CSV table of C-alpha atoms in Angstrom, one decimal:
chain,number,residue,atom,x,y,z
A,1356,MET,CA,-71.4,-151.1,-178.2
A,1357,ILE,CA,-73.9,-148.8,-179.8
A,1358,LEU,CA,-74.3,-149.0,-183.7
A,1359,VAL,CA,-75.9,-146.4,-185.3
A,1360,PHE,CA,-77.1,-147.0,-188.9
A,1361,GLY,CA,-78.0,-143.9,-190.5
A,1362,SER,CA,-77.3,-140.7,-192.4
A,1363,ILE,CA,-74.1,-138.5,-192.6
A,1364,ASN,CA,-74.5,-134.9,-193.7
A,1365,ILE,CA,-72.7,-131.5,-193.9
A,1366,ASP,CA,-74.8,-128.7,-192.6
A,1367,LEU,CA,-74.7,-125.2,-194.1
A,1368,VAL,CA,-76.1,-123.1,-191.4
A,1369,ALA,CA,-77.1,-119.3,-192.0
A,1370,ARG,CA,-78.5,-117.2,-189.3
A,1371,VAL,CA,-81.6,-115.0,-190.3
A,1372,ALA,CA,-83.9,-112.5,-188.8
A,1373,ALA,CA,-86.8,-114.7,-189.9
A,1374,ILE,CA,-87.1,-118.0,-191.7
A,1375,PRO,CA,-88.3,-117.2,-195.2
A,1376,ARG,CA,-91.8,-117.8,-196.4
A,1377,PRO,CA,-92.5,-119.3,-199.7
A,1378,GLY,CA,-91.3,-117.1,-202.6
A,1379,GLU,CA,-89.4,-115.0,-200.1
A,1380,THR,CA,-85.7,-114.5,-199.9
A,1381,VAL,CA,-83.9,-113.2,-196.7
A,1382,LEU,CA,-80.2,-112.1,-196.3
A,1383,ALA,CA,-77.8,-113.5,-193.9
A,1384,ASP,CA,-74.2,-112.0,-193.1
A,1385,ARG,CA,-72.6,-115.3,-193.4
A,1386,TYR,CA,-73.0,-119.1,-193.1
A,1387,GLU,CA,-71.2,-121.9,-191.3
A,1388,THR,CA,-70.0,-125.3,-192.5
A,1389,LEU,CA,-70.9,-127.9,-189.8
A,1390,PHE,CA,-71.2,-131.6,-189.3
A,1391,GLY,CA,-74.8,-133.2,-189.4
A,1392,GLY,CA,-76.9,-135.8,-190.5
A,1393,LYS,CA,-79.2,-137.4,-187.9
A,1394,GLY,CA,-77.4,-140.6,-187.8
A,1395,ALA,CA,-74.0,-138.9,-187.5
A,1396,ASN,CA,-75.5,-136.6,-185.0
A,1397,GLN,CA,-76.9,-139.2,-182.8
A,1398,ALA,CA,-73.6,-141.1,-183.0
A,1399,VAL,CA,-71.6,-138.4,-181.8
A,1400,ALA,CA,-74.2,-137.6,-178.9
A,1401,ALA,CA,-74.1,-141.2,-177.8
A,1402,SER,CA,-70.1,-141.3,-177.9
A,1403,ARG,CA,-69.9,-138.3,-175.7
A,1404,ALA,CA,-72.6,-139.5,-173.4
A,1405,LEU,CA,-71.4,-143.2,-173.1
A,1406,ALA,CA,-69.5,-144.8,-170.4
A,1407,LYS,CA,-65.9,-145.1,-171.6
A,1408,THR,CA,-66.2,-149.0,-171.1
A,1409,ALA,CA,-68.1,-149.1,-174.3
A,1410,GLY,CA,-68.0,-147.6,-177.9
A,1411,VAL,CA,-70.0,-146.4,-180.8
A,1412,ALA,CA,-69.8,-147.4,-184.3
A,1413,MET,CA,-71.6,-146.1,-187.4
A,1414,VAL,CA,-72.8,-147.7,-190.6
A,1415,GLY,CA,-73.7,-145.2,-193.5
A,1416,ARG,CA,-72.3,-143.7,-196.8
A,1417,VAL,CA,-70.6,-140.7,-198.0
A,1418,GLY,CA,-69.3,-139.4,-201.4
A,1419,ARG,CA,-65.8,-139.5,-202.8
A,1420,ASP,CA,-65.4,-135.7,-202.0
A,1421,GLY,CA,-64.1,-133.3,-199.4
A,1422,PHE,CA,-67.2,-133.1,-197.7
A,1423,GLY,CA,-67.0,-137.0,-197.0
A,1424,ASP,CA,-63.6,-137.0,-196.0
A,1425,SER,CA,-64.3,-134.3,-193.5
A,1426,ALA,CA,-67.3,-136.1,-192.2
A,1427,LEU,CA,-65.3,-139.3,-191.4
A,1428,ALA,CA,-62.3,-137.4,-189.8
A,1429,ASN,CA,-65.0,-135.6,-187.5
A,1430,LEU,CA,-66.7,-138.9,-186.5
A,1431,ALA,CA,-63.3,-140.5,-185.6
A,1432,LYS,CA,-62.4,-137.5,-183.7
A,1433,ASN,CA,-65.5,-138.1,-181.7
A,1434,GLY,CA,-64.9,-141.5,-180.9
A,1435,VAL,CA,-67.0,-143.0,-183.5
A,1436,ALA,CA,-65.7,-146.1,-185.3
A,1437,THR,CA,-65.7,-145.4,-189.0
A,1438,ASP,CA,-64.7,-148.8,-190.5
A,1439,HIS,CA,-68.4,-149.7,-191.7
A,1440,ILE,CA,-68.7,-146.5,-193.6
A,1441,ARG,CA,-68.7,-146.8,-197.3
A,1442,LYS,CA,-67.7,-144.3,-200.0
A,1443,GLY,CA,-69.7,-144.1,-203.2
A,1444,GLU,CA,-70.4,-142.0,-206.2
A,1445,ALA,CA,-73.2,-140.0,-205.1
A,1446,PRO,CA,-72.0,-136.7,-203.1
A,1447,THR,CA,-72.1,-136.6,-199.5
A,1448,GLY,CA,-75.5,-135.7,-198.1
A,1449,CYS,CA,-76.0,-132.0,-197.4
A,1450,ALA,CA,-78.6,-129.9,-195.2
A,1451,PHE,CA,-79.3,-126.4,-195.7
A,1452,ILE,CA,-80.5,-124.9,-192.3
A,1453,SER,CA,-81.9,-121.5,-191.5
A,1454,VAL,CA,-82.0,-120.4,-187.9
A,1455,ASP,CA,-84.1,-117.6,-186.6
A,1456,GLN,CA,-83.5,-115.0,-183.9
A,1457,ARG,CA,-85.5,-117.3,-181.5
A,1458,GLY,CA,-83.4,-120.2,-182.2
A,1459,GLU,CA,-86.0,-122.1,-184.3
A,1460,ASN,CA,-84.9,-123.6,-187.6
A,1461,ALA,CA,-86.2,-124.9,-191.1
A,1462,ILE,CA,-84.2,-127.5,-192.6
A,1463,THR,CA,-84.0,-128.8,-196.3
A,1464,VAL,CA,-81.9,-132.0,-196.7
A,1465,ALA,CA,-80.4,-133.3,-200.0
A,1466,ALA,CA,-79.9,-137.2,-199.4
A,1467,GLY,CA,-76.9,-137.8,-201.8
A,1468,ALA,CA,-75.0,-140.9,-200.6
A,1469,ASN,CA,-77.5,-141.5,-197.8
A,1470,GLY,CA,-79.7,-142.7,-200.4
A,1471,ALA,CA,-77.7,-145.6,-201.4
A,1472,VAL,CA,-77.1,-147.0,-197.8
A,1473,ALA,CA,-77.9,-150.6,-197.9
A,1474,ALA,CA,-78.8,-153.5,-195.2
A,1475,GLU,CA,-75.6,-155.2,-196.4
A,1476,ASP,CA,-73.4,-152.4,-195.4
A,1477,ALA,CA,-74.0,-153.8,-191.7
A,1478,GLY,CA,-72.0,-156.9,-191.5
A,1479,ASP,CA,-72.7,-159.8,-189.3
A,1480,ALA,CA,-69.9,-159.3,-187.1
A,1481,VAL,CA,-70.5,-155.5,-186.2
A,1482,LEU,CA,-74.2,-156.1,-185.8
A,1483,ALA,CA,-73.5,-159.1,-183.3
A,1484,ALA,CA,-71.2,-157.0,-181.3
A,1485,ALA,CA,-73.9,-154.3,-180.9
A,1486,ARG,CA,-75.8,-154.0,-177.6
A,1487,VAL,CA,-78.1,-151.2,-178.8
A,1488,LEU,CA,-78.9,-150.4,-182.5
A,1489,VAL,CA,-80.1,-146.9,-183.3
A,1490,LEU,CA,-82.1,-146.0,-186.4
A,1491,GLN,CA,-83.8,-142.8,-187.9
A,1492,MET,CA,-85.6,-142.1,-191.4
A,1493,GLU,CA,-83.0,-140.4,-193.5
A,1494,VAL,CA,-81.7,-143.5,-195.3
A,1495,PRO,CA,-84.1,-146.2,-197.0
A,1496,VAL,CA,-86.4,-147.6,-194.7
A,1497,ALA,CA,-86.2,-151.0,-196.2
A,1498,ALA,CA,-82.6,-151.4,-195.4
A,1499,SER,CA,-83.2,-149.9,-191.7
A,1500,LEU,CA,-86.1,-152.6,-191.2
A,1501,ALA,CA,-83.9,-155.5,-192.5
A,1502,VAL,CA,-81.1,-154.4,-190.1
A,1503,ALA,CA,-83.4,-153.9,-187.3
A,1504,ARG,CA,-84.9,-157.3,-187.7
A,1505,ARG,CA,-81.5,-159.1,-187.8
A,1506,ALA,CA,-80.4,-157.0,-184.7
A,1507,ARG,CA,-83.3,-158.1,-182.6
A,1508,ARG,CA,-82.9,-161.8,-183.5
A,1509,ASN,CA,-79.2,-161.2,-181.8
A,1510,GLY,CA,-80.9,-159.9,-178.7
A,1511,THR,CA,-79.8,-156.3,-179.5
A,1512,ARG,CA,-82.0,-153.4,-178.2
A,1513,VAL,CA,-83.5,-151.6,-181.1
A,1514,VAL,CA,-84.2,-147.7,-180.6
A,1515,TRP,CA,-85.9,-146.1,-183.6
A,1516,ASN,CA,-86.2,-142.4,-183.9
A,1517,LEU,CA,-89.3,-141.7,-186.5
A,1518,ALA,CA,-87.7,-138.6,-188.0
A,1519,PRO,CA,-88.1,-137.0,-190.3
A,1520,ALA,CA,-91.5,-138.8,-190.6
A,1521,PRO,CA,-92.4,-139.4,-194.0
A,1522,ALA,CA,-95.3,-137.6,-195.6
A,1523,THR,CA,-97.4,-140.8,-196.4
A,1524,LEU,CA,-97.1,-142.6,-192.9
A,1525,ASP,CA,-99.6,-145.6,-193.5
A,1526,ALA,CA,-100.4,-148.5,-191.0
A,1527,ALA,CA,-98.2,-151.0,-192.8
A,1528,LEU,CA,-95.1,-149.0,-192.4
A,1529,CYS,CA,-96.0,-148.0,-188.8
A,1530,ARG,CA,-96.6,-151.6,-187.9
A,1531,ASP,CA,-93.4,-152.9,-189.6
A,1532,ILE,CA,-91.3,-150.4,-187.7
A,1533,LEU,CA,-93.1,-151.1,-184.4
A,1534,SER,CA,-92.6,-154.7,-184.8
A,1535,ALA,CA,-88.8,-154.1,-185.2
A,1536,SER,CA,-88.3,-151.7,-182.4
A,1537,ASP,CA,-88.1,-152.0,-178.6
A,1538,VAL,CA,-87.9,-148.2,-178.2
A,1539,LEU,CA,-89.7,-145.6,-180.4
A,1540,VAL,CA,-88.8,-142.1,-180.2
A,1541,VAL,CA,-91.2,-139.4,-181.6
A,1542,ASN,CA,-91.9,-135.9,-181.1
A,1543,GLU,CA,-95.6,-134.7,-180.3
A,1544,HIS,CA,-96.8,-134.5,-183.7
A,1545,GLU,CA,-95.2,-137.9,-185.0
A,1546,ALA,CA,-96.9,-139.5,-182.0
A,1547,LEU,CA,-100.4,-138.2,-183.3
A,1548,ALA,CA,-99.4,-139.2,-186.8
A,1549,VAL,CA,-98.5,-142.8,-185.8
A,1550,ALA,CA,-101.4,-143.2,-183.6
A,1551,ALA,CA,-103.8,-141.9,-186.4
A,1552,ALA,CA,-102.2,-144.2,-189.0
A,1553,LEU,CA,-102.8,-147.2,-186.7
A,1554,GLY,CA,-106.6,-146.3,-186.5
A,1555,ALA,CA,-106.3,-145.0,-182.9
A,1556,ALA,CA,-106.4,-141.3,-183.5
A,1557,GLN,CA,-106.1,-139.2,-180.2
A,1558,SER,CA,-106.2,-135.5,-179.3
A,1559,ASP,CA,-103.1,-135.2,-177.1
A,1560,HIS,CA,-99.4,-136.8,-177.4
A,1561,ALA,CA,-99.9,-138.8,-174.2
A,1562,ALA,CA,-103.0,-140.7,-175.3
A,1563,ALA,CA,-101.2,-141.2,-178.8
A,1564,ALA,CA,-98.1,-142.6,-177.1
A,1565,ALA,CA,-100.3,-144.9,-175.1
A,1566,SER,CA,-101.9,-146.4,-178.3
A,1567,VAL,CA,-98.7,-146.7,-180.0
A,1568,ALA,CA,-97.1,-148.6,-177.1
A,1569,ARG,CA,-99.8,-151.0,-176.8
A,1570,ALA,CA,-100.2,-151.4,-180.5
A,1571,GLY,CA,-96.4,-152.1,-181.0
A,1572,ASN,CA,-95.5,-153.9,-177.8
A,1573,CYS,CA,-92.8,-151.4,-177.3
A,1574,THR,CA,-91.9,-148.4,-175.4
A,1575,CYS,CA,-93.0,-145.1,-177.0
A,1576,VAL,CA,-91.0,-142.1,-176.0
A,1577,VAL,CA,-92.5,-138.9,-176.7
A,1578,THR,CA,-90.3,-135.5,-176.6
A,1579,ALA,CA,-92.3,-132.3,-175.8
A,1580,GLY,CA,-89.8,-129.5,-176.0
A,1581,ALA,CA,-90.0,-127.4,-172.8
A,1582,GLU,CA,-92.3,-130.2,-171.2
A,1583,GLY,CA,-89.6,-132.7,-171.3
A,1584,ALA,CA,-90.1,-136.2,-172.3
A,1585,LEU,CA,-92.8,-138.9,-171.6
A,1586,ALA,CA,-92.2,-142.7,-172.0
A,1587,ILE,CA,-95.0,-145.2,-171.9
A,1588,HIS,CA,-94.0,-148.8,-171.8
A,1589,PRO,CA,-96.1,-151.7,-173.2
A,1590,ASP,CA,-97.8,-152.4,-169.6
A,1591,GLY,CA,-99.1,-148.8,-169.6
A,1592,ARG,CA,-96.5,-147.5,-167.0
A,1593,ARG,CA,-95.4,-144.0,-167.5
A,1594,GLU,CA,-92.3,-142.1,-166.8
A,1595,HIS,CA,-91.8,-138.6,-167.2
A,1596,ALA,CA,-88.5,-136.5,-167.4
A,1597,PRO,CA,-88.4,-132.8,-167.2
A,1598,ALA,CA,-86.4,-130.4,-169.5
A,1599,HIS,CA,-84.1,-127.9,-168.1
A,1600,LYS,CA,-85.4,-124.3,-168.3
A,1601,ILE,CA,-83.3,-122.4,-171.1
A,1602,THR,CA,-83.2,-119.8,-173.5
A,1603,PRO,CA,-82.3,-121.4,-176.4
A,1604,VAL,CA,-79.6,-120.4,-179.1
A,1605,ASP,CA,-80.2,-123.0,-181.7
A,1606,THR,CA,-82.6,-126.2,-181.4
A,1607,THR,CA,-81.1,-128.0,-184.5
A,1608,GLY,CA,-79.4,-130.8,-182.7
A,1609,ALA,CA,-81.6,-131.1,-179.6
A,1610,GLY,CA,-83.7,-134.1,-180.8
A,1611,ASP,CA,-80.6,-135.9,-182.0
A,1612,THR,CA,-78.8,-135.3,-178.9
A,1613,PHE,CA,-81.9,-136.7,-176.9
A,1614,VAL,CA,-81.7,-139.9,-178.9
A,1615,GLY,CA,-78.0,-140.4,-178.6
A,1616,VAL,CA,-77.9,-139.7,-174.9
A,1617,LEU,CA,-80.9,-142.0,-174.3
A,1618,ALA,CA,-79.3,-144.8,-176.2
A,1619,ALA,CA,-76.1,-144.4,-174.3
A,1620,GLY,CA,-78.0,-144.7,-171.1
A,1621,ILE,CA,-79.7,-148.0,-172.3
A,1622,ALA,CA,-76.4,-149.2,-173.4
A,1623,ASP,CA,-75.1,-148.3,-169.9
A,1624,GLU,CA,-78.0,-150.4,-168.2
A,1625,LEU,CA,-79.2,-147.3,-166.6
A,1626,PRO,CA,-82.8,-147.4,-165.1
A,1627,PHE,CA,-85.1,-146.3,-168.0
A,1628,ALA,CA,-86.3,-143.2,-166.1
A,1629,GLU,CA,-82.5,-142.2,-165.3
A,1630,ALA,CA,-81.6,-142.7,-169.1
A,1631,LEU,CA,-84.8,-140.5,-169.8
A,1632,THR,CA,-83.7,-137.7,-167.6
A,1633,ARG,CA,-80.1,-137.6,-168.9
A,1634,ALA,CA,-81.4,-137.5,-172.4
A,1635,CYS,CA,-83.7,-134.5,-171.5
A,1636,TYR,CA,-80.8,-132.7,-169.8
A,1637,GLY,CA,-78.5,-133.3,-172.8
A,1638,ALA,CA,-81.1,-132.1,-175.3
A,1639,SER,CA,-81.5,-128.9,-173.1
A,1640,LEU,CA,-77.7,-128.3,-173.2
A,1641,ALA,CA,-77.3,-128.8,-177.0
A,1642,CYS,CA,-79.7,-125.9,-177.4
A,1643,LEU,CA,-77.2,-123.4,-175.7
A,1644,ALA,CA,-75.0,-123.2,-179.0
A,1645,LEU,CA,-75.1,-122.9,-182.8
A,1646,GLY,CA,-75.0,-126.1,-184.6
A,1647,ALA,CA,-75.8,-129.6,-184.1
A,1648,GLN,CA,-72.8,-131.7,-183.1
A,1649,ALA,CA,-70.8,-128.6,-182.1
A,1650,ALA,CA,-73.4,-127.9,-179.2
A,1651,MET,CA,-73.8,-131.7,-178.1
A,1652,PRO,CA,-72.7,-132.0,-174.2
A,1653,GLU,CA,-70.1,-134.4,-172.9
A,1654,ARG,CA,-71.0,-136.9,-170.2
A,1655,SER,CA,-69.3,-134.9,-167.6
A,1656,ALA,CA,-71.6,-131.8,-168.3
A,1657,ILE,CA,-74.7,-133.8,-168.5
A,1658,GLU,CA,-73.8,-135.3,-165.0
A,1659,LYS,CA,-73.0,-132.0,-163.6
A,1660,TRP,CA,-76.0,-130.2,-164.7
A,1661,ARG,CA,-78.0,-133.5,-163.5
A,1662,VAL,CA,-76.6,-132.6,-160.0
A,1663,ASP,CA,-76.4,-129.0,-159.8
A,1664,GLY,CA,-79.8,-128.4,-161.6
């Protein structure tokens, strides 16, 4: 089983001619209400990509409101077990997303109930059953660290997506996260930021990832958009997976799709290079439609594209 410990949001998405600059107002014809939150997104992506012999469960929090009810129903519809998601007094998290004509986006997230997620929400039984634990940075990091440490003591593999990276990323926090992770997933900018925080500033993301992998004794995976993804293992071994050439419609859920599909490949015990390649293909497919979860591909679509190219 894959256990996702993380955020659950409702996304309010507007298509605009250009993303507004500070002090600027832009108009959109309409907006859409979609399901999101990096944790929920990654849970859905993993569920769709995972072999049906396993499952996905999520630990998180929503509000006692209509958004919370809808988010829970959507997760269940996508095969994600919701038994360990709690309802609280804070409102369900919400993200406000602008998407421009090139498919680029700007996102503001109001944490709401996500800010109350606690380590105790992940009980011993569900944690013991997990083969892979997936974490992000949209719930309290102290809670995520506590759960990750417990999971590793159980022999569970921990995949930590350092997104969104905090503005104050210091050496102590980086070392804590690395010590509790088997696989750290970052984008190019996050790779450079982590390396710099650890006192090993680099000029390119590959060198930064190598420094992070050595320092943390973990596998550092860097997503690089159209360049695909690079994995550097603690022993220095490198694996690269290409991205599929596409014309993006909306990149909102691509990173979360990558993480979910990668976690599914690890849980399915695929060779890491194959899991990495599937994750890249899944992320590319997710850019071809509007919205995060709505665009995430099924396992069959990833496999077909993987074969057909």
